[in-house]
């Protein structure tokens, strides 16, 4: 029987630890504030932002959400980011992605002060992560590492296969697994014989964005499978990139959707808000 890795439970444990740290800061007169900027009306983004607000509230971090209209210009958004950069009461800045098409995402991410970049998306922080310097780590990959460690799953020396090469998940995930001494293979839509490659993975991480794409034939017997997907199945029901029903019996451990990686991502954002205070002391 596969172990079901309970991301909700692990993230609750971490949030309890964070609550105590936030309270200790409060006693020293330090309030932590996260500014979240949302542009437009993407329904998924609205849910994500609400979850981030709730998580902040839970641990005692102040959240300030700026919900801007779809028509917001790039210049207006850059000005808002600059105001938040200058605002000494703001510790972390997060601009929810995706942004409307008329705004250049990379320009906005570059404008965020790298010392307040709690998403870990600023090129300076990406660079620091790659060379192993202490900095903000992107929330989803960092959450997966934390989840594996807290589930006592050994990473060093293991074959890790990552499916997907996005800047938010696939690429940083591969770097963080490498830092943990896994042997890492990055795969993507142009990979030849994908199933043969993914079957090498002792740890298989699916971040493709296609509902139930990973079926049993992609998975090695006894693998640990991490599902980053947040997709909808043919009935509109939330599901992952992994076909849980067919894959689960083959695995040693697997994350469900929902209740796996998702809660960890939000929790690592809180971790980064605290790191912001520590890194900027
Ligand atoms: N959109 C989807 N995931 C993320 C994330 O981790 N951070 C931000 N800013 N936007 C996202």
XYZ file of C-alpha atoms in Angstrom, residues 129-130 132 145 148-149 153-161 172-185 202-203:
31
model
C 19.322 29.646 -5.702
C 21.250 28.037 -8.565
C 23.297 27.634 -3.526
C 11.526 19.333 -0.710
C 9.785 14.807 1.175
C 12.038 15.531 4.155
C 11.923 10.124 2.015
C 15.599 9.958 1.150
C 16.627 12.177 -1.775
C 20.438 11.862 -1.919
C 21.622 9.458 -4.591
C 18.111 8.870 -5.958
C 17.121 9.174 -9.607
C 14.735 12.109 -9.801
C 12.788 12.799 -12.987
C 13.796 25.412 -9.830
C 12.552 21.957 -8.767
C 15.399 20.342 -10.672
C 17.932 22.699 -9.075
C 16.673 22.049 -5.552
C 16.700 18.278 -6.064
C 20.255 18.590 -7.347
C 21.177 20.539 -4.215
C 19.795 17.608 -2.208
C 22.173 15.341 -4.166
C 19.624 13.592 -6.360
C 20.589 12.607 -9.904
C 18.197 14.800 -11.837
C 16.667 14.408 -15.291
C 12.829 6.806 -7.990
C 11.192 10.170 -7.415
